[in-house]
Coordinates of C-alpha atoms and ligand atoms in Angstrom, one line a residue:
M47 CA 119.7 98.8 115.2
A48 CA 117.6 96.6 112.9
N49 CA 114.9 97.0 110.3
L50 CA 112.0 96.2 112.3
L51 CA 109.4 95.1 109.3
F52 CA 112.1 93.7 107.3
D53 CA 113.6 91.5 109.5
A54 CA 110.0 90.2 110.6
L55 CA 108.6 89.6 107.2
F56 CA 111.5 89.2 104.6
A57 CA 114.8 88.5 106.3
P58 CA 113.9 85.0 106.7
L59 CA 112.9 84.4 103.4
G60 CA 116.6 84.0 102.5
E61 CA 116.8 80.5 104.3
N62 CA 113.5 79.2 103.0
D63 CA 113.7 76.9 100.1
R64 CA 109.9 76.2 100.4
R65 CA 107.5 77.7 97.6
L66 CA 106.4 81.5 98.6
L67 CA 104.5 82.5 95.7
I68 CA 102.6 80.1 93.1
L69 CA 101.5 82.2 90.2
P70 CA 98.6 81.7 88.0
D71 CA 100.8 80.1 85.2
G72 CA 101.9 77.6 87.6
R73 CA 105.3 79.0 88.2
E74 CA 106.4 79.0 91.8
V75 CA 109.0 81.1 93.6
T76 CA 110.8 80.1 96.4
G77 CA 111.6 82.2 99.5
R78 CA 115.3 82.2 98.9
Q79 CA 114.6 83.4 95.0
F80 CA 112.2 86.0 96.2
A81 CA 114.9 87.4 98.6
A82 CA 117.5 87.5 95.7
T83 CA 114.9 89.6 93.8
I84 CA 114.5 91.8 97.0
A85 CA 118.0 92.4 97.3
R86 CA 118.6 93.4 93.5
F87 CA 115.6 95.5 93.6
A88 CA 116.9 97.5 96.7
H89 CA 120.2 98.0 95.3
A90 CA 118.5 99.5 92.2
L91 CA 116.4 101.9 94.4
V92 CA 119.5 103.0 96.1
A93 CA 121.1 103.3 92.5
A94 CA 118.1 105.4 91.3
G95 CA 119.0 107.8 94.1
V96 CA 116.5 106.7 96.8
Q97 CA 117.7 107.4 100.3
P98 CA 116.0 106.4 103.6
G99 CA 112.8 108.4 104.5
D100 CA 112.2 109.1 100.4
R101 CA 109.0 107.9 98.9
V102 CA 108.8 105.5 96.3
A103 CA 105.3 105.7 94.4
V104 CA 104.2 102.9 92.0
Q105 CA 101.1 102.5 89.7
I106 CA 101.9 98.8 88.7
A107 CA 100.0 95.6 87.9
K108 CA 100.0 92.7 90.9
S109 CA 102.9 90.4 90.3
A110 CA 105.6 88.9 92.1
E111 CA 107.9 91.8 91.1
A112 CA 105.6 94.4 92.7
L113 CA 105.6 92.6 95.7
A114 CA 109.3 92.5 95.8
I115 CA 109.4 96.2 95.3
Y116 CA 107.4 96.9 98.5
A117 CA 109.9 94.7 100.2
A118 CA 112.9 96.4 98.5
T119 CA 111.6 99.9 99.5
V120 CA 111.2 98.8 103.1
A121 CA 114.7 97.3 102.9
A122 CA 116.1 100.6 101.6
G123 CA 114.4 102.5 104.6
A124 CA 112.2 104.3 102.3
I125 CA 108.2 104.7 102.1
F126 CA 106.3 102.6 100.1
L127 CA 103.4 104.4 98.0
P128 CA 101.1 102.0 96.0
L129 CA 98.4 103.6 93.8
N130 CA 95.1 102.1 92.5
T131 CA 95.9 100.9 88.9
G132 CA 92.6 102.7 87.9
Y133 CA 93.6 106.3 88.7
T134 CA 94.1 108.4 85.3
A135 CA 97.0 110.5 84.9
E136 CA 95.2 113.5 86.5
E137 CA 94.8 111.7 89.7
V138 CA 98.2 110.4 89.6
A139 CA 99.6 114.1 89.2
Y140 CA 97.7 114.8 92.8
F141 CA 99.4 111.9 94.5
L142 CA 102.7 112.7 93.1
Q143 CA 102.8 116.3 93.9
N144 CA 101.4 115.5 97.3
A145 CA 104.0 113.0 98.2
T146 CA 106.8 114.2 96.1
P147 CA 108.5 110.8 95.8
R148 CA 112.0 110.1 94.6
L149 CA 111.2 107.5 92.1
F150 CA 107.9 106.8 90.6
L151 CA 107.2 103.2 88.7
C152 CA 104.7 102.7 86.4
D153 CA 103.8 100.3 83.6
G154 CA 105.3 100.8 80.3
A155 CA 102.4 101.5 78.3
K156 CA 101.3 104.5 80.7
A157 CA 105.1 105.8 80.6
A158 CA 104.7 108.2 77.8
A159 CA 101.3 109.6 79.6
L160 CA 102.9 109.7 82.9
A161 CA 106.0 111.1 82.1
P162 CA 105.1 114.7 82.5
V163 CA 103.4 114.1 85.5
A164 CA 106.3 112.3 87.2
E165 CA 108.8 115.3 86.3
A166 CA 106.3 118.0 87.4
A167 CA 106.4 116.4 90.9
G168 CA 110.3 116.1 90.6
A169 CA 110.0 112.0 90.6
R170 CA 112.3 110.1 88.4
L171 CA 110.0 107.7 86.5
M172 CA 111.1 104.0 85.8
T173 CA 108.9 101.1 84.5
L174 CA 107.8 97.8 85.6
N175 CA 105.1 95.9 83.3
A176 CA 102.7 93.1 84.6
D177 CA 105.4 90.2 82.8
G178 CA 107.9 91.4 85.4
T179 CA 109.9 93.4 82.2
G180 CA 110.8 97.0 82.3
S181 CA 113.6 99.4 82.9
F182 CA 113.5 99.1 86.8
P183 CA 114.2 95.0 86.6
A184 CA 116.4 95.7 83.9
A185 CA 118.4 98.0 86.0
A186 CA 118.3 95.5 88.8
A187 CA 119.4 92.5 87.0
A188 CA 122.9 93.1 87.3
Q189 CA 122.9 94.0 91.0
P190 CA 123.9 91.7 93.8
G191 CA 121.8 89.3 95.4
Q192 CA 122.4 90.2 99.1
F193 CA 121.6 93.6 100.4
A194 CA 122.1 94.8 104.0
P195 CA 118.7 96.6 104.9
V196 CA 119.0 100.0 106.4
P197 CA 118.4 100.3 109.8
R198 CA 114.7 101.4 110.5
G199 CA 113.0 101.4 114.1
A200 CA 109.2 101.0 115.4
D201 CA 108.1 104.6 114.4
D202 CA 109.9 104.9 111.3
L203 CA 107.6 105.1 108.4
A204 CA 107.2 102.0 106.0
A205 CA 104.1 103.1 103.8
F206 CA 101.7 105.8 102.7
L207 CA 98.5 104.6 101.9
Y208 CA 96.1 107.3 100.4
T209 CA 92.6 106.9 101.7
S210 CA 90.1 106.2 99.1
G211 CA 88.9 109.8 99.3
T212 CA 85.0 109.6 98.1
T213 CA 84.6 113.0 99.8
G214 CA 87.0 115.6 99.5
R215 CA 90.7 114.8 98.6
S216 CA 92.3 111.7 99.4
K217 CA 94.8 112.0 102.5
G218 CA 98.0 110.2 102.6
A219 CA 97.9 108.0 106.0
M220 CA 101.3 107.6 107.3
L221 CA 102.0 103.8 108.5
S222 CA 105.1 102.8 110.6
H223 CA 106.9 100.0 111.0
A224 CA 105.5 99.1 114.3
N225 CA 101.9 100.0 112.9
L226 CA 102.2 97.3 110.3
L227 CA 104.2 94.8 112.3
S228 CA 101.8 94.9 115.4
N229 CA 98.7 94.2 113.0
A230 CA 100.3 91.4 111.0
E231 CA 101.4 89.6 114.4
V232 CA 98.0 89.8 116.1
L233 CA 96.2 89.0 113.0
A234 CA 98.6 85.7 112.4
R235 CA 98.0 84.7 115.8
E236 CA 93.9 84.9 116.2
W237 CA 93.5 83.7 112.7
R238 CA 96.1 80.8 113.5
F239 CA 98.2 81.3 110.4
T240 CA 101.3 79.0 110.0
A241 CA 104.1 78.0 107.5
D242 CA 101.8 75.2 106.4
D243 CA 99.0 77.6 105.0
V244 CA 98.6 78.3 101.4
L245 CA 96.7 81.9 101.1
L246 CA 94.6 82.2 97.9
H247 CA 95.5 86.0 97.3
A248 CA 93.1 87.6 94.6
L249 CA 92.9 91.2 96.5
P250 CA 94.6 94.1 95.0
I251 CA 98.2 95.3 96.8
F252 CA 97.5 99.0 96.6
H253 CA 95.1 98.6 99.3
T254 CA 95.6 97.8 103.0
H255 CA 93.5 94.6 102.8
G256 CA 95.8 92.8 99.9
L257 CA 99.0 94.5 100.9
F258 CA 99.1 94.2 104.7
V259 CA 96.4 92.1 105.9
A260 CA 96.8 89.3 103.6
S261 CA 100.4 89.4 102.5
N262 CA 101.9 90.5 105.6
V263 CA 100.1 88.0 107.6
S264 CA 101.3 85.3 105.1
L265 CA 105.2 86.6 104.8
L266 CA 105.4 86.8 108.7
T267 CA 104.3 83.1 109.1
G268 CA 106.2 81.8 106.5
G269 CA 103.4 80.4 104.3
A270 CA 102.7 80.4 100.6
M271 CA 100.4 82.6 98.6
I272 CA 98.5 81.6 95.4
F273 CA 99.1 85.1 94.0
L274 CA 96.6 85.9 91.3
P275 CA 96.3 89.5 89.3
G276 CA 93.1 89.9 90.4
F277 CA 89.4 88.3 91.2
D278 CA 88.7 86.0 88.4
R279 CA 86.0 83.7 89.5
D280 CA 87.2 80.6 86.8
Q281 CA 90.9 81.4 88.4
V282 CA 89.7 81.5 92.0
I283 CA 87.5 78.2 91.3
R284 CA 90.5 76.5 89.6
W285 CA 93.0 77.4 92.4
L286 CA 90.8 76.8 95.6
P287 CA 91.7 73.0 95.9
Q288 CA 95.3 74.2 96.5
A289 CA 94.7 76.8 99.4
T290 CA 94.0 76.3 103.0
A291 CA 92.6 79.9 103.4
M292 CA 91.1 83.1 101.4
M293 CA 90.6 86.6 102.4
G294 CA 88.2 88.6 100.3
V295 CA 85.7 91.2 100.0
P296 CA 82.2 90.4 100.3
T297 CA 81.7 90.7 96.3
F298 CA 84.1 87.9 95.9
Y299 CA 82.0 85.6 98.1
T300 CA 78.6 86.8 96.5
R301 CA 80.1 86.0 92.9
L302 CA 81.3 82.5 94.0
L303 CA 77.9 81.7 95.3
D304 CA 76.7 82.6 91.9
D305 CA 78.5 79.5 90.4
P306 CA 77.2 76.2 90.7
R307 CA 80.7 74.6 90.6
F308 CA 81.3 76.5 94.0
D309 CA 80.2 73.8 96.3
R310 CA 81.1 72.0 99.7
Q311 CA 83.4 69.5 98.1
L312 CA 85.4 72.3 96.2
V313 CA 86.2 74.0 99.8
E314 CA 86.1 70.8 102.0
H315 CA 89.6 71.3 103.0
M316 CA 89.8 75.0 103.6
R317 CA 90.3 76.2 107.1
L318 CA 89.4 79.9 106.8
F319 CA 87.5 82.3 104.5
T320 CA 87.8 86.1 106.2
S321 CA 85.7 89.1 104.7
G322 CA 86.3 92.9 105.2
S323 CA 86.4 96.1 103.6
A324 CA 82.8 96.4 102.9
P325 CA 79.8 95.0 105.0
L326 CA 79.0 91.4 104.4
L327 CA 75.2 90.8 104.4
A328 CA 73.8 88.4 106.9
E329 CA 72.0 86.7 104.1
T330 CA 75.6 86.2 102.3
H331 CA 76.8 84.7 105.5
A332 CA 73.8 82.2 105.6
L333 CA 74.1 81.2 102.1
F334 CA 77.9 80.5 102.3
E335 CA 77.2 78.5 105.1
A336 CA 74.4 76.6 103.7
R337 CA 76.4 75.9 100.6
T338 CA 79.9 75.2 102.0
G339 CA 79.7 74.3 105.9
H340 CA 82.0 77.2 106.2
R341 CA 81.2 80.4 108.4
I342 CA 83.0 83.5 106.9
L343 CA 85.0 85.4 109.5
E344 CA 84.3 89.0 109.1
R345 CA 86.5 91.7 110.5
Y346 CA 86.8 95.4 110.3
G347 CA 89.7 97.8 109.6
M348 CA 90.7 100.6 107.4
T349 CA 93.5 102.4 105.9
E350 CA 94.4 104.6 108.8
T351 CA 94.3 101.8 111.3
N352 CA 95.0 98.5 109.8
M353 CA 92.7 95.9 111.4
N354 CA 90.4 96.9 114.5
T355 CA 88.3 94.2 115.2
S356 CA 87.8 90.4 114.2
N357 CA 85.2 87.7 114.7
P358 CA 86.7 85.0 116.7
Y359 CA 88.5 82.0 115.2
D360 CA 86.9 79.6 117.7
G361 CA 83.5 80.7 119.0
E362 CA 80.7 82.4 117.3
R363 CA 81.2 84.3 114.2
R364 CA 78.2 86.3 114.4
A365 CA 76.6 87.4 111.0
G366 CA 76.2 91.1 110.4
T367 CA 79.0 92.0 113.2
V368 CA 82.7 92.5 113.1
G369 CA 83.3 90.9 116.1
F370 CA 85.4 92.2 119.0
A371 CA 88.4 94.6 119.2
L372 CA 91.5 92.7 118.5
P373 CA 94.1 92.3 121.5
G374 CA 96.0 95.6 122.0
V375 CA 93.4 97.6 120.4
E376 CA 91.1 99.8 122.6
L377 CA 87.7 100.6 121.1
K378 CA 84.8 102.9 122.3
I379 CA 81.9 104.2 121.0
T380 CA 81.1 108.3 121.6
D381 CA 78.7 110.7 121.0
P382 CA 79.7 112.2 117.6
A383 CA 79.0 115.9 118.9
T384 CA 80.6 115.7 122.1
G385 CA 83.2 112.9 122.3
E386 CA 81.8 111.6 125.5
T387 CA 81.7 107.7 125.7
L388 CA 78.0 106.3 125.2
P389 CA 76.3 103.7 127.4
Q390 CA 76.5 100.1 125.9
G391 CA 74.3 99.5 123.2
E392 CA 73.8 103.0 121.8
A393 CA 75.2 103.6 118.3
G394 CA 77.5 106.4 118.0
M395 CA 81.2 107.1 116.6
I396 CA 83.8 104.2 116.7
E397 CA 87.2 105.5 118.1
V398 CA 90.2 103.5 118.3
R399 CA 93.7 103.4 119.9
G400 CA 96.3 101.1 119.6
P401 CA 99.7 100.2 118.2
N402 CA 97.7 99.8 114.7
V403 CA 96.8 103.5 114.7
F404 CA 98.5 105.4 111.9
K405 CA 101.0 108.3 112.6
G406 CA 98.7 111.0 110.9
Y407 CA 98.2 112.5 107.5
W408 CA 101.1 113.7 105.3
Q409 CA 101.3 117.2 105.3
M410 CA 98.0 117.7 106.6
P411 CA 98.3 118.7 110.4
E412 CA 95.0 120.3 110.6
K413 CA 93.3 117.2 109.4
T414 CA 95.3 114.8 111.6
R415 CA 94.4 117.2 114.6
E416 CA 90.4 116.6 113.4
E417 CA 90.7 113.1 113.5
L418 CA 93.5 111.8 115.7
R419 CA 92.9 112.8 119.3
D420 CA 95.9 114.0 121.7
D421 CA 95.2 110.9 123.7
G422 CA 95.8 108.5 120.6
F423 CA 92.3 107.9 120.1
F424 CA 91.4 107.9 116.2
I425 CA 87.9 109.1 115.3
T426 CA 87.2 106.6 112.7
G427 CA 84.3 108.2 110.9
D428 CA 82.4 104.9 111.4
I429 CA 79.1 104.6 113.4
G430 CA 78.9 101.4 115.2
E431 CA 77.3 99.8 118.3
V432 CA 78.5 97.1 120.9
D433 CA 76.0 94.5 122.0
A434 CA 75.8 93.0 125.4
D435 CA 78.2 90.2 124.6
G436 CA 80.8 92.7 123.3
Y437 CA 80.4 92.1 119.2
V438 CA 80.8 95.3 117.5
S439 CA 78.4 96.1 114.4
I440 CA 78.9 98.9 112.1
V441 CA 75.8 101.0 111.3
G442 CA 77.4 103.1 108.7
R443 CA 79.8 106.0 107.9
A444 CA 79.3 109.2 109.8
K445 CA 79.3 111.0 106.4
D446 CA 76.2 108.9 105.2
L447 CA 74.4 109.9 108.3
I448 CA 70.8 111.5 107.2
I449 CA 69.7 114.4 109.2
T450 CA 65.8 114.8 108.3
G451 CA 63.8 117.5 109.8
G452 CA 66.3 117.4 112.6
Y453 CA 66.0 113.7 113.2
N454 CA 69.2 111.4 112.8
V455 CA 68.6 108.4 110.6
Y456 CA 71.2 105.6 110.2
P457 CA 70.7 104.2 106.6
K458 CA 71.5 100.3 107.7
E459 CA 68.6 100.3 109.8
I460 CA 66.4 100.9 106.8
E461 CA 68.5 98.9 104.3
L462 CA 68.3 95.8 106.5
I463 CA 64.5 96.1 106.3
L464 CA 64.6 97.0 102.7
D465 CA 66.7 94.0 102.0
E466 CA 64.0 91.6 103.4
Q467 CA 61.2 92.9 101.0
P468 CA 60.0 90.7 98.0
G469 CA 62.1 90.7 95.1
V470 CA 64.8 93.0 96.8
L471 CA 68.3 91.8 96.2
E472 CA 70.0 94.7 97.9
S473 CA 69.7 98.5 98.9
A474 CA 71.3 101.7 99.6
V475 CA 69.7 104.3 101.6
I476 CA 70.8 107.8 101.2
G477 CA 70.0 111.4 102.0
L478 CA 68.6 113.6 99.3
P479 CA 68.2 117.8 99.4
H480 CA 64.7 118.5 100.5
P481 CA 63.2 121.9 100.6
D482 CA 61.2 121.2 104.0
F483 CA 63.3 118.6 105.9
G484 CA 66.8 119.7 104.8
E485 CA 67.3 116.0 103.8
A486 CA 64.7 113.2 102.8
V487 CA 65.4 109.7 103.1
F488 CA 65.7 107.8 99.8
G489 CA 66.0 104.2 99.0
V490 CA 67.8 102.7 96.0
L491 CA 66.9 99.0 95.3
V492 CA 68.2 96.3 93.0
A493 CA 65.9 93.7 92.1
R494 CA 66.8 89.8 92.4
K495 CA 67.3 88.4 89.1
G496 CA 64.3 87.7 87.0
E497 CA 62.0 89.2 89.7
S498 CA 60.6 92.4 90.0
V499 CA 59.9 95.0 92.7
D500 CA 56.7 96.7 94.0
A501 CA 57.9 100.1 95.2
D502 CA 54.4 100.9 96.4
A503 CA 54.0 97.7 98.2
I504 CA 57.6 98.1 99.8
L505 CA 56.6 101.7 101.1
A506 CA 53.4 100.6 102.7
A507 CA 55.2 97.5 104.4
L508 CA 57.8 99.8 105.8
S509 CA 55.3 102.2 107.1
G510 CA 54.1 99.6 109.9
R511 CA 57.8 99.0 110.8
L512 CA 59.6 102.5 110.9
A513 CA 58.9 105.7 112.7
K514 CA 57.7 108.2 110.1
F515 CA 60.6 110.2 109.6
K516 CA 62.7 107.0 108.9
Q517 CA 60.6 106.0 106.2
P518 CA 61.8 106.7 102.6
K519 CA 60.2 109.6 100.8
G520 CA 61.0 107.6 97.6
L521 CA 62.4 104.5 96.1
A522 CA 64.0 103.9 92.7
V523 CA 65.4 100.5 91.3
V524 CA 68.7 100.3 89.3
E525 CA 70.4 97.6 87.8
D526 CA 73.5 97.6 90.1
L527 CA 74.7 99.7 93.0
P528 CA 78.0 101.4 92.2
R529 CA 81.0 99.9 93.9
N530 CA 84.7 100.8 93.9
T531 CA 87.2 97.8 93.5
M532 CA 87.0 97.2 97.2
G533 CA 83.3 96.4 97.0
K534 CA 82.2 99.6 98.7
V535 CA 79.1 101.1 97.5
Q536 CA 79.8 104.5 96.4
K537 CA 76.9 106.2 98.0
N538 CA 78.4 109.9 96.8
L539 CA 77.6 108.6 93.0
L540 CA 74.0 107.7 94.1
R541 CA 73.6 111.2 95.8
D542 CA 74.6 113.0 92.8
Q543 CA 72.4 110.7 90.4
F544 CA 69.3 111.6 92.2
R545 CA 70.0 114.9 93.6
D546 CA 67.4 116.8 92.3
R547 CA 64.5 114.3 93.0
F548 CA 63.0 116.5 95.7
A549 CA 64.3 119.9 94.5
G550 CA 61.6 122.4 95.2
Ligands
AMP105 P1 89.5 101.7 103.6 O1 90.3 102.7 104.3 O2 89.4 101.8 102.0 O3 90.3 100.4 104.0 O4 88.1 101.4 103.9 C1 87.8 101.6 105.5 C2 86.3 101.6 105.5 O5 85.5 100.5 105.1 C3 86.0 101.5 107.2 O6 86.1 102.9 107.6 C4 84.5 101.1 107.1 O7 83.4 102.2 106.7 C5 84.4 100.2 105.9 N1 84.5 98.6 106.2 C6 85.9 97.7 106.6 N2 85.4 96.7 106.9 C7 84.3 96.7 107.2 C8 83.4 95.8 107.5 N3 83.7 94.3 107.7 N4 81.8 95.9 107.5 C9 81.4 97.4 107.0 N5 82.4 98.3 106.9 C10 83.6 98.0 106.9

């Protein structure tokens, strides 16, 4: 038996003398060099006691070595568990207690603080620093540059990715070799990736977008990656002329559009920009096209399912939609209360089934049963609708649904209208506790730079356009909407901030 994911993504690198990684200091790493690092790291994992099926948890900066740890973990038949570099020691403690990894790698600067956390979870601690040094690479240095991958099949687990957990505790989504490989294959085909592509990679690699969508697609097709430690506008502008494709979250694109250096000439040679992880405003889509001539390709996915839908490579990339279900992925819209499929055009729960859908939440069988149906459909928690042409739109998260006086209100419908109002840059609509209505619709606005917004005029304008129960009972203006690293608006923080607004 072979090692399914390793054989497809990493084994071919051993014969590849082309550049695989282009690093911010200009250094280049060839496929063959990277394959040798993977082999040494895999030996070092085994020497550290890692056995097939063990978890290897990491909280390390993005680097070529960090990517090699992922590959080495897969080679060793173990399960890769990357953690957000922003997590505190207390947060890391939860993940280590829950996943009980054999080995935990962290930055040397945090080792003293995290040592007791690792010890309490029974994990061995080693270090890997942003510059590639540390006790782990030191232990790997003398290891051989060849490693025979541990056999792993389609249903064996390759990674645990914890959900970002804005409500309740974060859950470990168990992803198999076939989950990851099938999605990389579909995306590579749909988005026409080849060995000639150079992907500008500025996403974090502790999240599905940067680790799987971006890295796996590029590795599978044998292309190169400009591997930047994070999104830095100057760096991105500097490297774009050498790239052919870029994957980003919407905030990457709004930040680039804020810079006059980002123009048509800079990206003339590019063939693809994709966006996901958070909604791309139709306005950003239009501004981007006007500035560059490129239409951003928006897609939709999540930690538990990899990617589910994509706008077409050829054909119309429709702004405000996330395109069609990917080949092999079944998508339906159901009544959140009954699970019955709704007629085309109605908004409801998005459910998906396919080889991309995860194996369940680690050690949370009851959560798994709540969200993963016996027939294989996963209840995404996203509310969406499908138009007559088959394009899927996301209306919002089910948990952001507002129920006011017994009526359901989808925030997106109101946000779209608020965004059109004079002086408004963007908005977030939330439900706040209200003595009469249960919840009251409330709008939080951000003004455009140098402009002001007139809340009373906006409320008056809305009254002609929305049913009374959908009209916000109040508006507030803030400097910025709170966002996480993937650009998602953290509505839970807004709900906390304005919680007492209608307290009776
Ligand atoms: P995560 O598991 O962190 O990747 O978050 C997944 C969630 O991000 C999905 O369930 C959606 O709510 C949201 N999401 C991802 N892509 C998009 C998109 N293109 N438009 C709107 N929401 C998105």
